[in-house]
mmCIF file of C-alpha atoms and ligand atoms in Angstrom:
data_model
loop_
_atom_site.group_PDB
_atom_site.id
_atom_site.type_symbol
_atom_site.label_atom_id
_atom_site.label_comp_id
_atom_site.label_asym_id
_atom_site.label_seq_id
_atom_site.Cartn_x
_atom_site.Cartn_y
_atom_site.Cartn_z
ATOM 1 C CA GLN A 425 21.744 -174.837 83.359
ATOM 2 C CA GLN A 426 22.523 -175.109 87.036
ATOM 3 C CA ALA A 427 22.594 -172.707 89.997
ATOM 4 C CA ARG A 428 23.621 -172.991 93.620
ATOM 5 C CA ALA A 429 22.447 -170.898 96.565
ATOM 6 C CA PHE A 430 22.703 -170.968 100.318
ATOM 7 C CA ALA A 431 20.336 -169.858 103.058
ATOM 8 C CA PRO A 432 21.530 -169.039 106.578
ATOM 9 C CA ALA A 433 20.129 -170.266 109.866
ATOM 10 C CA SER A 434 17.725 -167.944 111.632
ATOM 11 C CA VAL A 435 16.331 -167.051 115.033
ATOM 12 C CA GLY A 436 12.546 -167.173 114.690
ATOM 13 C CA ASN A 437 10.148 -165.160 116.883
ATOM 14 C CA ILE A 438 13.006 -163.217 118.579
ATOM 15 C CA GLY A 439 11.060 -163.866 121.779
ATOM 16 C CA VAL A 440 8.338 -161.263 121.509
ATOM 17 C CA GLY A 441 7.347 -161.611 117.857
ATOM 18 C CA PHE A 442 5.777 -165.046 117.686
ATOM 19 C CA ASP A 443 5.457 -166.081 114.009
ATOM 20 C CA LEU A 444 6.172 -162.445 113.098
ATOM 21 C CA LEU A 445 9.838 -161.561 113.701
ATOM 22 C CA GLY A 446 13.086 -163.307 112.898
ATOM 23 C CA HIS A 447 16.729 -162.635 112.112
ATOM 24 C CA ALA A 448 19.402 -164.387 110.098
ATOM 25 C CA ILE A 449 22.682 -165.500 111.680
ATOM 26 C CA GLU A 450 26.138 -166.158 110.312
ATOM 27 C CA GLY A 451 27.402 -169.719 110.568
ATOM 28 C CA PRO A 452 25.183 -172.714 109.858
ATOM 29 C CA ARG A 453 23.610 -172.785 106.404
ATOM 30 C CA ASP A 454 21.885 -175.052 103.899
ATOM 31 C CA VAL A 455 23.019 -175.199 100.274
ATOM 32 C CA ALA A 456 20.778 -176.098 97.335
ATOM 33 C CA THR A 457 21.939 -177.004 93.846
ATOM 34 C CA VAL A 458 19.203 -176.749 91.247
ATOM 35 C CA ARG A 459 19.260 -177.822 87.597
ATOM 36 C CA ARG A 460 16.698 -176.763 85.019
ATOM 37 C CA ILE A 461 15.306 -179.848 83.266
ATOM 38 C CA ASP A 462 12.952 -180.323 80.305
ATOM 39 C CA ALA A 463 10.658 -182.702 82.176
ATOM 40 C CA PRO A 464 7.704 -180.815 83.710
ATOM 41 C CA GLU A 465 8.345 -181.942 87.287
ATOM 42 C CA VAL A 466 10.388 -181.379 90.447
ATOM 43 C CA ARG A 467 12.829 -184.135 91.432
ATOM 44 C CA ILE A 468 15.052 -184.344 94.479
ATOM 45 C CA THR A 469 18.143 -186.387 93.718
ATOM 46 C CA ALA A 470 20.049 -186.248 97.001
ATOM 47 C CA ILE A 471 20.000 -184.848 100.514
ATOM 48 C CA THR A 472 23.378 -184.920 102.222
ATOM 49 C CA GLY A 473 24.959 -183.284 105.265
ATOM 50 C CA ASP A 474 26.404 -184.223 108.599
ATOM 51 C CA VAL A 475 23.545 -182.983 110.788
ATOM 52 C CA PRO A 476 21.052 -184.843 112.957
ATOM 53 C CA GLY A 477 17.801 -185.721 111.227
ATOM 54 C CA VAL A 478 19.084 -185.574 107.653
ATOM 55 C CA ASP A 479 18.275 -189.244 107.027
ATOM 56 C CA ARG A 480 14.617 -188.621 107.884
ATOM 57 C CA LEU A 481 14.060 -185.995 105.196
ATOM 58 C CA PRO A 482 11.785 -187.113 102.347
ATOM 59 C CA LEU A 483 13.084 -187.204 98.773
ATOM 60 C CA ASP A 484 9.459 -187.146 97.640
ATOM 61 C CA ALA A 485 9.153 -183.537 96.391
ATOM 62 C CA PRO A 486 5.626 -182.685 97.660
ATOM 63 C CA ARG A 487 6.577 -183.815 101.176
ATOM 64 C CA ASN A 488 9.850 -181.869 101.236
ATOM 65 C CA THR A 489 9.860 -178.126 102.062
ATOM 66 C CA ALA A 490 12.248 -177.335 99.197
ATOM 67 C CA GLY A 491 10.449 -179.651 96.794
ATOM 68 C CA GLN A 492 7.052 -178.168 97.617
ATOM 69 C CA ALA A 493 8.346 -174.605 97.197
ATOM 70 C CA LEU A 494 9.596 -175.402 93.688
ATOM 71 C CA ILE A 495 6.335 -177.200 92.837
ATOM 72 C CA ALA A 496 4.415 -174.067 93.885
ATOM 73 C CA LEU A 497 6.778 -171.876 91.841
ATOM 74 C CA ARG A 498 6.322 -174.041 88.722
ATOM 75 C CA GLU A 499 2.561 -174.203 89.058
ATOM 76 C CA ARG A 500 1.936 -170.535 89.767
ATOM 77 C CA LEU A 501 4.260 -169.295 87.019
ATOM 78 C CA GLY A 502 2.992 -171.932 84.593
ATOM 79 C CA LEU A 503 6.543 -173.033 83.773
ATOM 80 C CA ALA A 504 6.958 -175.564 80.980
ATOM 81 C CA HIS A 505 10.248 -176.834 82.386
ATOM 82 C CA GLY A 506 11.016 -178.559 85.670
ATOM 83 C CA PHE A 507 13.782 -178.597 88.290
ATOM 84 C CA GLU A 508 16.148 -181.183 89.658
ATOM 85 C CA LEU A 509 17.329 -180.414 93.147
ATOM 86 C CA SER A 510 19.974 -181.602 95.587
ATOM 87 C CA LEU A 511 20.345 -180.347 99.126
ATOM 88 C CA GLN A 512 23.333 -180.132 101.399
ATOM 89 C CA LYS A 513 22.081 -179.653 104.952
ATOM 90 C CA GLY A 514 24.159 -177.668 107.409
ATOM 91 C CA ILE A 515 21.316 -176.830 109.787
ATOM 92 C CA ALA A 516 20.015 -179.580 112.044
ATOM 93 C CA LEU A 517 16.368 -180.564 111.832
ATOM 94 C CA GLY A 518 14.232 -179.783 114.862
ATOM 95 C CA SER A 519 16.883 -177.394 116.161
ATOM 96 C CA GLY A 520 14.909 -174.141 116.200
ATOM 97 C CA LEU A 521 17.324 -172.616 113.687
ATOM 98 C CA GLY A 522 15.053 -172.806 110.668
ATOM 99 C CA GLY A 523 16.479 -176.016 109.223
ATOM 100 C CA SER A 524 13.456 -176.811 107.068
ATOM 101 C CA ALA A 525 12.988 -173.185 106.041
ATOM 102 C CA ALA A 526 16.605 -172.821 104.901
ATOM 103 C CA SER A 527 16.393 -175.717 102.432
ATOM 104 C CA CYS A 528 13.280 -174.205 100.977
ATOM 105 C CA VAL A 529 14.747 -170.691 100.630
ATOM 106 C CA ALA A 530 18.065 -171.932 99.192
ATOM 107 C CA ALA A 531 16.187 -174.013 96.598
ATOM 108 C CA LEU A 532 13.953 -171.095 95.634
ATOM 109 C CA VAL A 533 16.816 -168.632 95.257
ATOM 110 C CA ALA A 534 18.765 -171.107 93.100
ATOM 111 C CA ALA A 535 15.720 -171.986 90.962
ATOM 112 C CA ASN A 536 14.869 -168.307 90.572
ATOM 113 C CA ALA A 537 18.272 -167.652 89.025
ATOM 114 C CA LEU A 538 17.385 -170.194 86.323
ATOM 115 C CA LEU A 539 14.114 -168.539 85.332
ATOM 116 C CA ASP A 540 13.895 -166.621 82.052
ATOM 117 C CA ALA A 541 12.542 -163.702 84.091
ATOM 118 C CA PRO A 542 13.776 -164.022 87.697
ATOM 119 C CA LEU A 543 11.490 -162.742 90.464
ATOM 120 C CA SER A 544 12.275 -160.283 93.262
ATOM 121 C CA ARG A 545 12.884 -161.611 96.781
ATOM 122 C CA ASP A 546 9.484 -160.233 97.783
ATOM 123 C CA ALA A 547 7.820 -162.206 95.016
ATOM 124 C CA LEU A 548 9.533 -165.409 96.215
ATOM 125 C CA TYR A 549 8.061 -165.034 99.707
ATOM 126 C CA PRO A 550 4.677 -166.761 99.074
ATOM 127 C CA PHE A 551 6.462 -169.780 97.575
ATOM 128 C CA ALA A 552 8.747 -169.979 100.602
ATOM 129 C CA LEU A 553 5.650 -169.968 102.839
ATOM 130 C CA ASP A 554 4.132 -172.748 100.730
ATOM 131 C CA GLY A 555 7.262 -174.843 101.172
ATOM 132 C CA GLU A 556 7.837 -174.187 104.867
ATOM 133 C CA SER A 557 4.262 -175.058 105.791
ATOM 134 C CA VAL A 558 4.884 -178.652 104.672
ATOM 135 C CA SER A 559 7.105 -179.189 107.676
ATOM 136 C CA SER A 560 5.494 -177.073 110.391
ATOM 137 C CA GLY A 561 1.844 -177.499 109.431
ATOM 138 C CA SER A 562 1.321 -173.748 109.621
ATOM 139 C CA ARG A 563 1.999 -170.788 107.334
ATOM 140 C CA HIS A 564 4.375 -168.417 109.088
ATOM 141 C CA GLY A 565 7.290 -166.464 107.672
ATOM 142 C CA ASP A 566 9.463 -165.609 110.661
ATOM 143 C CA ASN A 567 12.168 -168.001 109.420
ATOM 144 C CA VAL A 568 11.977 -167.810 105.635
ATOM 145 C CA ALA A 569 11.695 -163.999 105.529
ATOM 146 C CA PRO A 570 15.005 -163.165 107.276
ATOM 147 C CA MET A 571 16.665 -165.847 105.150
ATOM 148 C CA LEU A 572 15.410 -164.097 102.014
ATOM 149 C CA LEU A 573 16.277 -160.539 103.075
ATOM 150 C CA GLY A 574 18.954 -160.861 105.806
ATOM 151 C CA GLY A 575 18.963 -158.959 109.105
ATOM 152 C CA VAL A 576 15.851 -158.571 111.262
ATOM 153 C CA VAL A 577 12.627 -158.956 109.329
ATOM 154 C CA MET A 578 8.960 -158.556 110.176
ATOM 155 C CA ALA A 579 7.027 -161.213 108.305
ATOM 156 C CA THR A 580 3.254 -160.948 108.038
ATOM 157 C CA HIS A 581 1.129 -163.450 106.154
ATOM 158 C CA ASP A 582 1.682 -161.631 102.874
ATOM 159 C CA ARG A 583 4.687 -159.327 103.171
ATOM 160 C CA MET A 584 8.209 -158.920 104.521
ATOM 161 C CA ILE A 585 9.570 -155.721 106.046
ATOM 162 C CA ALA A 586 13.296 -155.428 106.788
ATOM 163 C CA LEU A 587 13.837 -153.546 110.058
ATOM 164 C CA ALA A 588 16.663 -151.190 110.955
ATOM 165 C CA VAL A 589 19.229 -152.761 113.277
ATOM 166 C CA PRO A 590 21.895 -150.955 115.331
ATOM 167 C CA ALA A 591 25.373 -151.980 114.172
ATOM 168 C CA TRP A 592 26.503 -152.961 117.678
ATOM 169 C CA LEU A 593 23.837 -155.634 118.144
ATOM 170 C CA HIS A 594 25.203 -159.204 118.425
ATOM 171 C CA ALA A 595 23.542 -162.525 119.141
ATOM 172 C CA VAL A 596 24.678 -165.699 120.835
ATOM 173 C CA VAL A 597 22.829 -168.789 119.673
ATOM 174 C CA VAL A 598 23.323 -172.105 121.449
ATOM 175 C CA HIS A 599 22.106 -175.287 119.820
ATOM 176 C CA PRO A 600 21.889 -178.137 122.318
ATOM 177 C CA ASP A 601 21.977 -181.669 121.016
ATOM 178 C CA GLN A 602 18.231 -182.184 121.478
ATOM 179 C CA MET A 603 15.487 -182.380 118.866
ATOM 180 C CA LEU A 604 12.146 -180.648 119.319
ATOM 181 C CA GLU A 605 9.548 -180.965 116.574
ATOM 182 C CA THR A 606 7.929 -177.638 115.669
ATOM 183 C CA ARG A 607 4.512 -179.312 115.634
ATOM 184 C CA ARG A 608 5.000 -180.548 119.193
ATOM 185 C CA ALA A 609 6.274 -177.151 120.346
ATOM 186 C CA ARG A 610 3.159 -175.541 118.854
ATOM 187 C CA GLU A 611 0.773 -177.966 120.549
ATOM 188 C CA VAL A 612 1.609 -176.537 123.969
ATOM 189 C CA LEU A 613 0.365 -173.128 122.791
ATOM 190 C CA ALA A 614 -3.172 -174.341 122.085
ATOM 191 C CA GLU A 615 -4.821 -173.177 125.335
ATOM 192 C CA PRO A 616 -6.189 -169.588 125.212
ATOM 193 C CA TYR A 617 -4.284 -166.685 126.791
ATOM 194 C CA PRO A 618 -5.902 -164.121 129.127
ATOM 195 C CA LEU A 619 -6.311 -160.714 127.489
ATOM 196 C CA PRO A 620 -4.281 -158.745 130.112
ATOM 197 C CA LEU A 621 -1.272 -160.951 129.328
ATOM 198 C CA VAL A 622 -1.704 -160.318 125.599
ATOM 199 C CA VAL A 623 -1.855 -156.577 126.286
ATOM 200 C CA GLN A 624 1.355 -156.758 128.326
ATOM 201 C CA GLN A 625 3.061 -158.715 125.549
ATOM 202 C CA SER A 626 1.902 -156.101 123.023
ATOM 203 C CA ALA A 627 3.620 -153.468 125.155
ATOM 204 C CA HIS A 628 6.806 -155.540 125.108
ATOM 205 C CA LEU A 629 6.647 -155.916 121.333
ATOM 206 C CA ALA A 630 6.102 -152.178 120.909
ATOM 207 C CA LEU A 631 9.050 -151.364 123.199
ATOM 208 C CA PHE A 632 11.197 -153.872 121.349
ATOM 209 C CA LEU A 633 10.387 -152.468 117.898
ATOM 210 C CA THR A 634 10.884 -148.887 119.074
ATOM 211 C CA GLY A 635 14.193 -149.909 120.653
ATOM 212 C CA LEU A 636 15.336 -151.400 117.359
ATOM 213 C CA GLN A 637 14.309 -148.354 115.377
ATOM 214 C CA ARG A 638 16.025 -145.937 117.790
ATOM 215 C CA GLY A 639 19.002 -148.181 118.511
ATOM 216 C CA ASP A 640 18.066 -147.845 122.192
ATOM 217 C CA ALA A 641 19.442 -150.684 124.319
ATOM 218 C CA SER A 642 17.304 -149.946 127.376
ATOM 219 C CA LEU A 643 14.071 -150.150 125.355
ATOM 220 C CA LEU A 644 15.251 -153.431 123.865
ATOM 221 C CA ARG A 645 15.982 -154.698 127.371
ATOM 222 C CA GLU A 646 12.460 -153.846 128.531
ATOM 223 C CA GLY A 647 10.878 -155.253 125.414
ATOM 224 C CA LEU A 648 12.728 -158.526 124.917
ATOM 225 C CA VAL A 649 10.641 -160.457 127.466
ATOM 226 C CA ASP A 650 8.272 -163.100 126.113
ATOM 227 C CA LEU A 651 5.284 -163.693 128.377
ATOM 228 C CA LEU A 652 3.290 -165.905 126.034
ATOM 229 C CA VAL A 653 5.288 -168.609 124.312
ATOM 230 C CA GLU A 654 8.490 -169.068 126.314
ATOM 231 C CA PRO A 655 6.798 -170.026 129.627
ATOM 232 C CA ARG A 656 4.927 -172.878 127.930
ATOM 233 C CA ARG A 657 7.846 -174.135 125.871
ATOM 234 C CA ALA A 658 10.656 -173.811 128.414
ATOM 235 C CA PRO A 659 9.649 -177.045 130.235
ATOM 236 C CA LEU A 660 10.230 -178.928 126.954
ATOM 237 C CA ILE A 661 13.872 -177.786 126.854
ATOM 238 C CA PRO A 662 16.153 -179.140 129.608
ATOM 239 C CA GLY A 663 18.843 -176.562 130.377
ATOM 240 C CA PHE A 664 16.947 -173.607 128.868
ATOM 241 C CA ASP A 665 16.257 -171.736 132.104
ATOM 242 C CA ARG A 666 19.896 -171.902 133.153
ATOM 243 C CA ALA A 667 21.174 -170.903 129.716
ATOM 244 C CA ARG A 668 18.841 -167.899 129.737
ATOM 245 C CA GLN A 669 19.996 -166.945 133.208
ATOM 246 C CA ALA A 670 23.659 -167.297 132.188
ATOM 247 C CA ALA A 671 23.019 -164.870 129.328
ATOM 248 C CA LEU A 672 21.313 -162.326 131.600
ATOM 249 C CA ASP A 673 24.111 -162.689 134.179
ATOM 250 C CA HIS A 674 26.533 -161.724 131.407
ATOM 251 C CA GLY A 675 24.690 -158.564 130.446
ATOM 252 C CA ALA A 676 22.282 -159.804 127.771
ATOM 253 C CA LEU A 677 19.580 -157.380 126.640
ATOM 254 C CA GLY A 678 17.288 -160.392 126.664
ATOM 255 C CA ALA A 679 17.293 -164.110 125.951
ATOM 256 C CA SER A 680 14.668 -166.578 124.800
ATOM 257 C CA ILE A 681 13.980 -169.640 122.684
ATOM 258 C CA SER A 682 15.096 -169.560 119.048
ATOM 259 C CA GLY A 683 12.149 -170.487 116.814
ATOM 260 C CA ALA A 684 10.343 -173.472 118.243
ATOM 261 C CA GLY A 685 13.466 -174.492 120.201
ATOM 262 C CA PRO A 686 15.497 -176.081 121.647
ATOM 263 C CA SER A 687 18.127 -173.583 120.446
ATOM 264 C CA THR A 688 18.398 -170.594 122.739
ATOM 265 C CA PHE A 689 19.501 -167.087 121.831
ATOM 266 C CA ALA A 690 20.502 -163.907 123.591
ATOM 267 C CA TRP A 691 21.117 -160.375 122.322
ATOM 268 C CA PHE A 692 24.060 -158.232 123.456
ATOM 269 C CA GLU A 693 25.214 -154.661 123.098
ATOM 270 C CA SER A 694 28.590 -155.653 121.666
ATOM 271 C CA LYS A 695 30.497 -158.495 120.087
ATOM 272 C CA ALA A 696 32.810 -158.645 123.111
ATOM 273 C CA GLU A 697 29.882 -159.137 125.509
ATOM 274 C CA ALA A 698 28.393 -161.793 123.265
ATOM 275 C CA GLU A 699 31.696 -163.649 123.091
ATOM 276 C CA ALA A 700 32.063 -163.550 126.862
ATOM 277 C CA ALA A 701 28.585 -165.018 127.367
ATOM 278 C CA ALA A 702 28.884 -167.776 124.757
ATOM 279 C CA ALA A 703 30.770 -170.317 126.905
ATOM 280 C CA PRO A 704 28.591 -169.943 130.040
ATOM 281 C CA MET A 705 25.420 -170.258 127.941
ATOM 282 C CA ARG A 706 26.759 -173.408 126.322
ATOM 283 C CA GLN A 707 27.837 -174.772 129.707
ATOM 284 C CA ALA A 708 24.253 -174.554 130.982
ATOM 285 C CA PHE A 709 23.223 -177.176 128.430
ATOM 286 C CA VAL A 710 26.308 -179.288 129.091
ATOM 287 C CA ASP A 711 25.402 -179.258 132.802
ATOM 288 C CA ALA A 712 21.938 -180.484 131.817
ATOM 289 C CA GLY A 713 23.587 -183.441 130.054
ATOM 290 C CA PHE A 714 23.686 -182.261 126.429
ATOM 291 C CA ASP A 715 26.435 -181.461 124.009
ATOM 292 C CA ALA A 716 25.901 -178.025 122.483
ATOM 293 C CA ARG A 717 27.213 -175.825 119.680
ATOM 294 C CA VAL A 718 27.415 -172.094 120.058
ATOM 295 C CA HIS A 719 27.437 -169.334 117.442
ATOM 296 C CA VAL A 720 28.183 -165.641 117.872
ATOM 297 C CA SER A 721 26.826 -163.479 115.054
ATOM 298 C CA PRO A 722 25.981 -159.887 114.205
ATOM 299 C CA VAL A 723 22.193 -159.480 114.180
HETATM 300 N N1 HSE B 2294 7.583 -169.315 114.737
HETATM 301 C C1 HSE B 2294 7.603 -170.746 114.763
HETATM 302 C C2 HSE B 2294 7.280 -171.255 116.141
HETATM 303 C C3 HSE B 2294 8.921 -171.374 114.424
HETATM 304 O O1 HSE B 2294 7.731 -170.655 117.109
HETATM 305 O O2 HSE B 2294 6.586 -172.268 116.245
HETATM 306 C C4 HSE B 2294 9.712 -170.762 113.373
HETATM 307 O O3 HSE B 2294 9.088 -170.595 112.176
#
């Protein structure tokens, strides 16, 4: 028995929801092919794909996000059988597009289809967190959750909530040819934050969530401003400030770092606006000396 599943790339944090909010995008994706085997173990047979970093991914299951997720699934469900897994990477590692999370979610969804009693997406969430934490060193669901549910998702430590999204909302995501390790991008957040700044960020998050719920562009514009994480990470990403500015100059509701970076995203009120901003946002990274890929997607 064999099953295949894909998981899309995602924009983690969405600026104001550090480790809490994320959304899936159309375009890049990872594909997992899983076979049910009699042996009580998880094996990874191959990892292929024409993306940077693929050669550095471990085939050793406990050290691989997808492998670890399936190990957790087997152990917690007490399965007698095992899984054999191969991965086809379409999302670059260290890109800020959820590359490690996508392998893990694709593998889980494929393996789930092979269970005698498949689980709900909600029930798969803890296993996805188990897998993803292998790569980032921390348990956060802002990437795996939108990959499991689609759309914009709020991901707490133990549950996922899909949020309403206005139909006109579109994102531009630019992936510059740089690699930024999530662990490194988290190190710069270690120093404490002053409480007044946290309060101001809370206001932004509240405005942002209310804007989403009401489909109110001006609330989203006020809310999509990250005062905590972006200022500390932006210096790690050459070209980011100019790409963000290019987005705002072209009418973006807001723009920030996708996940741990270096990918950069912006939200727009229409597909046409997003398409018009895509080339200037990409050009900002080219001017900084990097090749870059750009994706326009409904949110
Ligand atoms: N939220 C994580 C971070 C990355 O910003 O470090 C995506 O899971």
